[in-house]
Coordinates of C-alpha atoms in Angstrom, one line a residue:
M1 CA -15.6 45.5 7.2
S2 CA -12.1 44.3 6.2
D3 CA -12.4 41.5 3.3
E4 CA -11.4 38.5 5.5
L5 CA -14.2 39.8 7.8
N6 CA -17.0 39.3 4.4
K7 CA -15.1 35.9 3.1
E8 CA -15.8 34.5 6.6
K9 CA -19.9 36.1 6.8
Y10 CA -19.9 35.0 2.8
K11 CA -18.5 31.6 4.0
M12 CA -20.9 30.8 7.7
E13 CA -23.9 32.5 5.0
I14 CA -23.5 29.2 2.8
L15 CA -22.2 27.4 4.7
K16 CA -25.3 27.4 7.4
L17 CA -27.6 27.5 4.0
V18 CA -25.8 24.0 3.4
R19 CA -26.6 22.4 6.7
E20 CA -30.4 23.7 5.6
Y21 CA -30.1 21.9 1.9
C22 CA -29.0 18.6 3.4
N23 CA -31.3 18.1 6.5
K24 CA -33.6 18.8 3.7
Y25 CA -33.4 17.0 0.4
H26 CA -31.0 14.4 1.6
K27 CA -33.0 13.5 4.9
K28 CA -33.9 9.1 4.2
S29 CA -37.5 8.0 5.0
N30 CA -38.3 5.6 7.5
Y31 CA -38.4 1.5 6.4
E32 CA -41.7 0.3 5.4
K33 CA -41.5 -3.2 5.0
G34 CA -40.3 -4.6 1.3
Q35 CA -38.9 -1.8 -0.1
R36 CA -35.5 -3.2 -0.5
I37 CA -32.5 -3.6 1.5
P38 CA -29.6 -3.0 0.5
Y39 CA -26.2 -4.6 2.4
A40 CA -25.0 -1.2 2.9
A41 CA -25.9 2.4 2.9
R42 CA -23.4 6.0 3.2
V43 CA -24.8 6.7 7.2
Y44 CA -24.0 10.4 7.2
D45 CA -25.7 13.9 8.2
E46 CA -24.6 17.4 7.9
E47 CA -21.5 17.7 8.8
E48 CA -20.4 15.7 5.7
M49 CA -21.6 18.2 3.6
V50 CA -20.5 21.1 5.6
N51 CA -17.5 19.6 5.9
L52 CA -16.8 19.1 2.0
V53 CA -18.3 22.7 0.5
D54 CA -16.0 24.5 3.9
S55 CA -12.9 22.1 1.9
S56 CA -14.1 22.8 -1.4
L57 CA -14.5 26.1 -0.6
E58 CA -11.1 26.9 -0.1
F59 CA -10.2 25.5 -2.9
W60 CA -6.6 23.8 -2.2
L61 CA -7.8 19.9 -3.9
T62 CA -4.9 18.1 -3.0
A63 CA -4.1 17.5 0.4
G64 CA -4.3 19.8 3.0
R65 CA -5.1 20.8 6.3
Y66 CA -8.3 17.9 6.5
T67 CA -5.5 15.6 5.8
A68 CA -3.3 16.1 8.1
Q69 CA -6.7 16.7 10.3
F70 CA -7.7 12.9 9.5
E71 CA -4.5 11.1 9.6
N72 CA -2.9 13.0 12.9
E73 CA -6.7 12.1 14.0
F74 CA -7.6 8.8 13.3
S75 CA -3.9 7.5 14.5
K76 CA -5.1 8.1 17.3
F77 CA -8.5 5.8 17.7
L78 CA -6.7 3.6 16.1
D79 CA -3.6 4.6 19.0
I80 CA -0.8 4.1 15.7
K81 CA 1.9 6.2 15.6
Y82 CA 1.5 7.0 11.6
C83 CA -1.2 6.7 8.8
S84 CA -1.1 7.6 5.9
L85 CA -4.8 8.8 3.9
V86 CA -4.9 7.0 -0.2
N87 CA -7.5 8.0 -2.5
S88 CA -9.2 4.0 -1.7
G89 CA -8.3 0.5 -0.2
S90 CA -6.8 -0.9 -2.7
S91 CA -4.3 1.6 -3.0
A92 CA -3.3 1.5 0.5
N93 CA -3.2 -2.7 0.1
L94 CA -0.8 -1.9 -2.8
I95 CA 1.1 0.5 -1.3
A96 CA 1.7 -1.6 2.2
F97 CA 3.0 -4.6 0.1
M98 CA 5.5 -2.7 -2.0
T99 CA 7.0 -1.1 0.8
L100 CA 8.2 -4.8 1.6
T101 CA 10.4 -4.7 -1.6
S102 CA 12.1 -1.4 -0.4
P103 CA 16.1 -1.9 -0.8
L104 CA 15.6 0.9 2.8
L105 CA 15.1 -3.0 3.9
G106 CA 18.1 -4.4 2.7
N107 CA 17.8 -8.2 3.6
R108 CA 13.6 -8.5 4.6
A109 CA 12.8 -6.6 1.3
V110 CA 11.1 -8.7 -1.1
K111 CA 12.5 -10.0 -4.3
K112 CA 11.1 -11.2 -7.3
G113 CA 10.1 -14.7 -6.6
D114 CA 10.0 -14.4 -3.3
E115 CA 6.3 -16.4 -1.1
I116 CA 4.1 -14.8 0.3
I117 CA 1.8 -16.5 2.4
T118 CA -2.4 -15.5 1.8
V119 CA -5.8 -16.9 1.3
A120 CA -7.7 -16.8 -2.5
A121 CA -10.9 -16.6 -0.3
G122 CA -11.8 -13.4 0.1
F123 CA -10.9 -9.6 -1.8
P124 CA -8.5 -9.4 -5.0
T125 CA -6.1 -6.8 -4.3
T126 CA -5.2 -7.9 -1.3
V127 CA -3.5 -10.3 -4.1
A128 CA -2.7 -8.3 -6.7
P129 CA -0.1 -6.6 -5.5
I130 CA 1.7 -9.2 -5.1
I131 CA 1.4 -10.9 -8.7
Q132 CA 2.7 -7.6 -10.1
F133 CA 5.4 -7.1 -8.6
G134 CA 6.4 -10.9 -9.2
S135 CA 6.1 -12.5 -6.5
V136 CA 4.8 -15.9 -5.9
P137 CA 1.8 -16.0 -3.6
V138 CA 0.9 -19.0 -1.6
F139 CA -2.9 -19.6 -0.8
I140 CA -3.6 -21.3 2.5
D141 CA -7.9 -23.0 2.5
V142 CA -9.9 -21.1 5.4
T143 CA -11.7 -22.1 8.5
I144 CA -15.3 -22.2 9.1
P145 CA -17.4 -20.5 10.3
Q146 CA -14.8 -17.7 10.8
Y147 CA -13.7 -18.0 7.1
N148 CA -10.3 -17.0 8.1
I149 CA -6.7 -18.2 6.9
D150 CA -6.0 -22.0 8.4
V151 CA -3.1 -21.6 11.0
T152 CA -2.5 -25.1 11.4
M153 CA -1.8 -24.3 8.0
L154 CA 1.9 -21.3 7.7
E155 CA 4.2 -23.9 9.2
K156 CA 3.3 -26.6 5.5
A157 CA 3.2 -22.8 3.6
L158 CA 7.0 -21.8 5.3
S159 CA 9.3 -22.0 2.6
D160 CA 13.3 -20.5 2.3
R161 CA 12.0 -17.8 -0.6
T162 CA 8.5 -16.8 2.3
K163 CA 8.8 -13.5 3.0
A164 CA 5.0 -11.9 4.7
V165 CA 1.9 -13.2 5.1
M166 CA -0.1 -10.7 3.8
V167 CA -3.9 -11.4 5.2
A168 CA -7.5 -9.8 5.4
H169 CA -9.7 -10.1 8.1
T170 CA -12.6 -11.3 6.7
L171 CA -16.4 -9.1 7.2
G172 CA -14.7 -7.1 10.7
N173 CA -13.4 -11.0 11.9
P174 CA -10.1 -11.0 12.7
F175 CA -8.4 -14.1 12.1
D176 CA -5.3 -15.5 14.6
L177 CA -3.6 -12.9 15.2
S178 CA -1.9 -14.9 18.3
S179 CA -0.2 -17.9 15.6
V180 CA 0.0 -16.1 12.8
K181 CA 2.1 -13.2 14.7
D182 CA 3.5 -15.4 16.9
F183 CA 5.1 -18.0 13.1
C184 CA 5.9 -14.4 11.7
N185 CA 8.5 -13.6 14.4
K186 CA 9.5 -17.0 15.1
N187 CA 10.4 -17.2 10.8
N188 CA 11.4 -13.8 10.6
L189 CA 9.3 -12.3 8.3
W190 CA 6.5 -9.4 7.7
L191 CA 2.5 -9.5 8.5
I192 CA 0.1 -6.7 6.5
E193 CA -3.0 -6.8 7.8
D194 CA -5.8 -5.7 5.3
N195 CA -8.0 -4.0 8.1
C196 CA -10.2 -2.8 4.9
D197 CA -13.3 -4.8 6.4
A198 CA -12.5 -4.8 10.1
L199 CA -12.3 -1.5 11.0
G200 CA -12.6 -1.4 14.6
A201 CA -12.4 -4.6 15.8
K202 CA -10.5 -4.9 18.2
Y203 CA -7.7 -8.8 19.3
T204 CA -6.4 -9.2 22.3
L205 CA -2.6 -10.3 22.6
N206 CA -0.9 -11.2 25.0
G207 CA -3.7 -9.9 27.8
D208 CA -3.8 -7.1 25.9
Q209 CA -6.2 -5.6 23.5
K210 CA -5.7 -3.7 20.7
F211 CA -7.4 -2.8 17.3
T212 CA -6.6 -5.1 14.2
G213 CA -4.2 -3.2 11.9
T214 CA -2.1 -2.2 14.1
I215 CA -0.9 -6.1 15.1
G216 CA 1.5 -6.8 11.9
D217 CA 3.8 -4.5 11.4
I218 CA 1.5 -2.7 8.5
G219 CA -2.9 -2.0 8.7
T220 CA -4.7 -0.6 6.4
S221 CA -8.0 0.3 5.9
S222 CA -11.0 1.2 2.7
F223 CA -13.0 3.8 3.1
Y224 CA -15.3 3.1 0.2
P225 CA -18.8 4.0 0.5
P226 CA -20.2 0.3 1.6
H227 CA -17.1 -0.2 4.7
H228 CA -17.1 1.5 8.4
M229 CA -16.1 4.4 7.4
T230 CA -16.5 6.5 4.0
M231 CA -14.9 9.4 2.0
G232 CA -16.5 7.6 -1.2
E233 CA -13.0 7.2 -3.1
G234 CA -9.8 6.7 0.0
G235 CA -8.2 4.1 2.3
A236 CA -5.4 4.6 5.3
V237 CA -1.9 3.1 5.8
Y238 CA -0.5 3.0 9.2
T239 CA 2.2 1.8 10.9
N240 CA 4.3 1.4 14.0
N241 CA 7.8 1.3 12.6
P242 CA 9.5 5.0 11.5
L243 CA 11.2 3.5 8.4
L244 CA 8.2 1.7 7.2
N245 CA 6.4 5.0 7.6
K246 CA 8.9 6.9 5.6
I247 CA 8.8 4.0 2.2
I248 CA 5.0 4.6 3.0
R249 CA 5.3 7.4 2.6
S250 CA 7.4 8.2 -0.8
L251 CA 6.0 5.3 -2.7
R252 CA 2.6 6.9 -2.2
D253 CA 3.7 10.3 -3.2
W254 CA 5.4 9.8 -6.4
G255 CA 8.4 8.1 -4.9
R256 CA 10.5 11.4 -3.9
D257 CA 13.5 11.3 -0.9
C258 CA 11.5 14.9 0.9
V259 CA 9.6 14.1 3.2
C260 CA 7.9 17.6 3.3
P261 CA 3.7 18.6 3.7
P262 CA 2.0 19.1 -0.1
G263 CA 2.5 23.5 -1.1
M264 CA 5.4 23.8 1.6
D265 CA 8.8 24.3 0.9
N266 CA 12.0 23.7 2.4
Y267 CA 10.7 21.9 5.8
C268 CA 13.9 19.5 6.1
N269 CA 16.3 22.7 6.2
H270 CA 18.4 20.6 3.8
R271 CA 16.5 21.6 0.5
F272 CA 20.1 23.0 -1.8
D273 CA 23.1 21.3 0.4
K274 CA 22.6 16.9 0.5
Q275 CA 24.4 14.7 -2.3
Y276 CA 21.8 12.9 -3.7
G277 CA 22.5 9.4 -6.1
E278 CA 24.4 10.6 -8.8
L279 CA 22.5 13.4 -9.4
P280 CA 24.5 17.1 -9.0
L281 CA 26.0 18.6 -5.0
G282 CA 23.2 19.5 -4.1
Y283 CA 20.3 19.5 -6.4
D284 CA 17.3 20.6 -5.2
H285 CA 15.6 17.8 -2.4
K286 CA 11.7 18.4 -3.6
Y287 CA 12.9 16.3 -7.2
V288 CA 14.9 13.2 -5.5
Y289 CA 13.5 9.6 -5.8
S290 CA 14.4 6.4 -4.1
H291 CA 12.0 4.5 -4.6
F292 CA 10.0 4.1 -7.7
G293 CA 6.4 5.1 -6.6
Y294 CA 2.6 6.5 -7.3
N295 CA 1.0 9.5 -6.3
L296 CA -1.9 7.7 -4.1
K297 CA -3.0 10.4 -2.3
A298 CA -6.5 11.6 -1.3
T299 CA -7.8 14.9 -2.0
D300 CA -8.8 17.4 1.1
M301 CA -12.8 16.8 0.1
Q302 CA -12.2 13.2 1.1
A303 CA -10.3 14.3 3.8
A304 CA -13.2 16.3 5.4
I305 CA -15.9 14.4 4.3
G306 CA -13.4 11.4 6.2
C307 CA -13.1 14.1 9.9
A308 CA -16.7 13.8 9.9
Q309 CA -16.9 10.0 9.7
L310 CA -14.2 9.6 12.4
K311 CA -16.6 11.1 14.8
K312 CA -19.1 8.9 13.9
L313 CA -17.4 5.9 14.0
T314 CA -17.3 4.4 18.0
A315 CA -20.8 3.9 17.0
F316 CA -21.5 3.3 13.4
I317 CA -19.7 0.4 14.7
E318 CA -21.4 -1.3 17.9
K319 CA -24.2 -0.2 15.6
R320 CA -22.5 -3.1 13.7
R321 CA -22.6 -5.5 16.6
T322 CA -25.9 -4.9 17.6
N323 CA -27.0 -5.6 14.4
F324 CA -25.5 -8.4 13.6
K325 CA -26.4 -10.4 17.3
E326 CA -30.3 -9.6 16.4
L327 CA -29.7 -11.4 13.3
R328 CA -27.8 -13.7 14.6
E329 CA -30.5 -14.9 17.4
K330 CA -33.6 -14.6 14.8
L331 CA -31.8 -17.0 12.0
L332 CA -30.8 -19.4 15.4
E333 CA -33.7 -21.1 14.9
V334 CA -32.8 -22.0 10.6
E335 CA -28.9 -23.5 11.8
D336 CA -30.0 -27.4 11.9
K337 CA -29.9 -26.2 7.3
L338 CA -27.3 -22.9 7.7
I339 CA -24.3 -22.3 8.7
L340 CA -24.0 -18.8 10.8
P341 CA -20.4 -16.7 11.6
I342 CA -18.8 -17.3 15.1
P343 CA -16.2 -14.5 15.8
C344 CA -12.4 -16.0 16.5
K345 CA -10.8 -16.8 19.6
N346 CA -9.5 -13.8 22.3
S347 CA -11.6 -11.0 19.5
A348 CA -14.3 -8.3 18.8
P349 CA -14.9 -8.4 16.2
S350 CA -15.9 -4.7 13.9
W351 CA -18.8 -7.2 11.8
F352 CA -19.0 -5.5 7.9
G353 CA -21.6 -8.7 6.8
F354 CA -23.1 -11.3 8.0
L355 CA -22.1 -13.8 6.3
I356 CA -23.7 -17.4 6.1
T357 CA -22.2 -20.7 4.4
C358 CA -25.8 -23.1 3.2
K359 CA -26.1 -26.6 4.3
K360 CA -26.4 -29.8 2.2
G361 CA -29.6 -30.1 1.1
V362 CA -29.9 -26.1 1.0
D363 CA -29.7 -24.8 -2.6
R364 CA -27.1 -21.8 -1.7
N365 CA -28.2 -20.2 -6.1
K366 CA -32.1 -20.6 -5.1
L367 CA -31.5 -18.8 -1.9
V368 CA -30.2 -15.7 -2.6
Q369 CA -32.5 -15.7 -6.2
Y370 CA -35.1 -17.0 -3.5
I371 CA -34.2 -13.7 -1.4
E372 CA -33.1 -11.2 -3.5
N373 CA -36.7 -11.2 -5.0
K374 CA -37.9 -10.0 -1.7
G375 CA -36.3 -6.6 -1.7
V376 CA -32.9 -8.0 0.5
Q377 CA -29.8 -7.4 -1.1
T378 CA -26.8 -10.3 -0.9
R379 CA -23.2 -10.5 -2.1
M380 CA -21.0 -13.8 -2.8
L381 CA -17.7 -13.5 -0.1
F382 CA -15.2 -11.6 -2.7
A383 CA -13.6 -13.8 -5.5
G384 CA -14.7 -17.0 -3.4
N385 CA -11.7 -19.2 -4.4
L386 CA -9.3 -16.3 -6.3
I387 CA -8.7 -18.8 -8.7
K388 CA -11.0 -20.0 -10.4
H389 CA -11.2 -16.4 -11.9
P390 CA -10.1 -16.1 -15.9
C391 CA -6.7 -13.4 -14.2
F392 CA -6.0 -16.5 -13.6
D393 CA -6.8 -18.4 -16.9
E394 CA -3.1 -18.0 -17.3
M395 CA -1.2 -19.2 -14.9
R396 CA -3.9 -22.2 -13.8
A397 CA -2.5 -22.9 -18.0
T398 CA 1.4 -23.2 -17.4
G399 CA 0.8 -23.7 -13.2
N400 CA 4.0 -21.3 -12.8
G401 CA 2.6 -18.1 -9.9
Y402 CA 1.3 -19.6 -7.3
R403 CA 1.4 -22.3 -4.8
I404 CA -1.1 -24.0 -3.7
V405 CA -0.3 -25.7 0.2
E406 CA -2.6 -29.4 0.0
S407 CA -6.0 -27.7 -1.2
L408 CA -8.3 -24.8 -0.6
T409 CA -11.4 -27.4 0.4
N410 CA -13.4 -24.6 2.2
T411 CA -12.7 -22.2 -0.1
D412 CA -14.3 -24.0 -3.0
K413 CA -17.1 -25.0 -0.4
I414 CA -17.4 -20.9 0.2
M415 CA -17.4 -20.2 -3.2
R416 CA -19.9 -22.6 -4.1
D417 CA -22.2 -22.4 -0.8
S418 CA -21.9 -19.4 0.8
F419 CA -23.2 -15.6 1.1
W420 CA -23.3 -13.0 3.4
I421 CA -25.6 -9.8 4.3
G422 CA -25.7 -6.0 5.4
V423 CA -25.2 -5.1 9.2
Y424 CA -24.3 -1.5 8.4
P425 CA -25.2 1.0 11.4
E426 CA -28.8 2.3 9.6
M427 CA -30.2 -1.0 9.6
T428 CA -33.6 -1.0 12.1
N429 CA -35.0 -3.8 13.7
D430 CA -38.1 -4.1 10.9
M431 CA -35.6 -4.2 8.3
I432 CA -33.5 -6.7 10.3
N433 CA -36.4 -9.6 11.5
Y434 CA -37.3 -9.0 7.8
M435 CA -34.2 -10.1 6.5
A436 CA -34.7 -13.3 8.6
D437 CA -37.9 -14.4 8.4
A438 CA -37.3 -14.1 4.2
I439 CA -34.8 -16.0 4.8
K440 CA -36.3 -18.7 7.3
E441 CA -38.9 -18.7 4.8
A442 CA -36.8 -19.3 2.3
V443 CA -35.1 -22.8 4.3
N444 CA -38.5 -23.3 5.3
N445 CA -40.9 -23.2 2.7
Q446 CA -38.7 -23.3 -0.5
L447 CA -36.2 -25.3 -0.8

């Protein structure tokens, strides 16, 4: 038997054992009433583990064939031209924003001191790249119960320094893309959709239904374990714009000018015959840098898990929608005490969680502690109001570095009165019933 055949035989034996191991030792037991119900969990089977071990046996480690497969299949899923896999959703947001600072964009490039419209009610890494670069976040309030950017405030946020809008679809509920897109088009602004919590959500714009993340100039996703799909750590940046894609790839890969895939030389057939900057004629193109970039690539082992997860993604999204619908129906009887979430108009959300705001007379902290003690895991809406956090202490003290449009009344209310629970795909009807009963019991009898 040849070495190649022998090698393939060993690999098949190993993967067969991996499949058996996963089925024996990674199968979750059935839920029993009273067990802790997490807000999220990894949902996987033997396919993810087989792919992971298959990739590890190749020992390529960095981006390779699984990465190329994932980027291609993810692009097809979203119906978008270009996708770049990165090592986290936060890195995806970093690259998305820094792409807009590229000198290749001419007078549309974001400069230090330029303003970016966003919200304070969300996850910090939507805003962090703006501040880290030296641009100015302009914070707009959000609406309740959609928990997304208040589009009626956009014109008031506009100044002669405004260059972009960068905002997230909160917990899978799309923001008003029609209004935001029209505003950006009218004022020649970039739009970054932080889609990390909304993968699979759809929005109908001018009669055409599209996935969120594909309507703006750049979209981002996260594949951290609680999200719609996972590869452990991981994220993606995607666009239909070829110039933006070129910049994204450069920033992800050290800032280099070369577009050769990892392990490949002279992909463009001009490796040694071009002039770049003040370098010598013919300087090796693999070591020419057109941006101050990073190394934010994911490993091929992460991508291998993602390829298996992607096959399940549609089913995951539908189960999240079903769980959300059932949970909302069961909580309608306490709607006089709690504000329940509603979808944005013209949207089909891909729910990441079920967000609840306590009405007057209901103490959020007491409610949360009660249901946590009953085994129901909760989360705040991330930062609540980001500018209240210690990372803003210096900026608050000086009054420099950010701008608020009028007030953040709803943002502060969310910080004080809101929390969310999970709707992840492995949740059973018994788990949903238990969570709903715990919440109803708390507001009816304990508060």
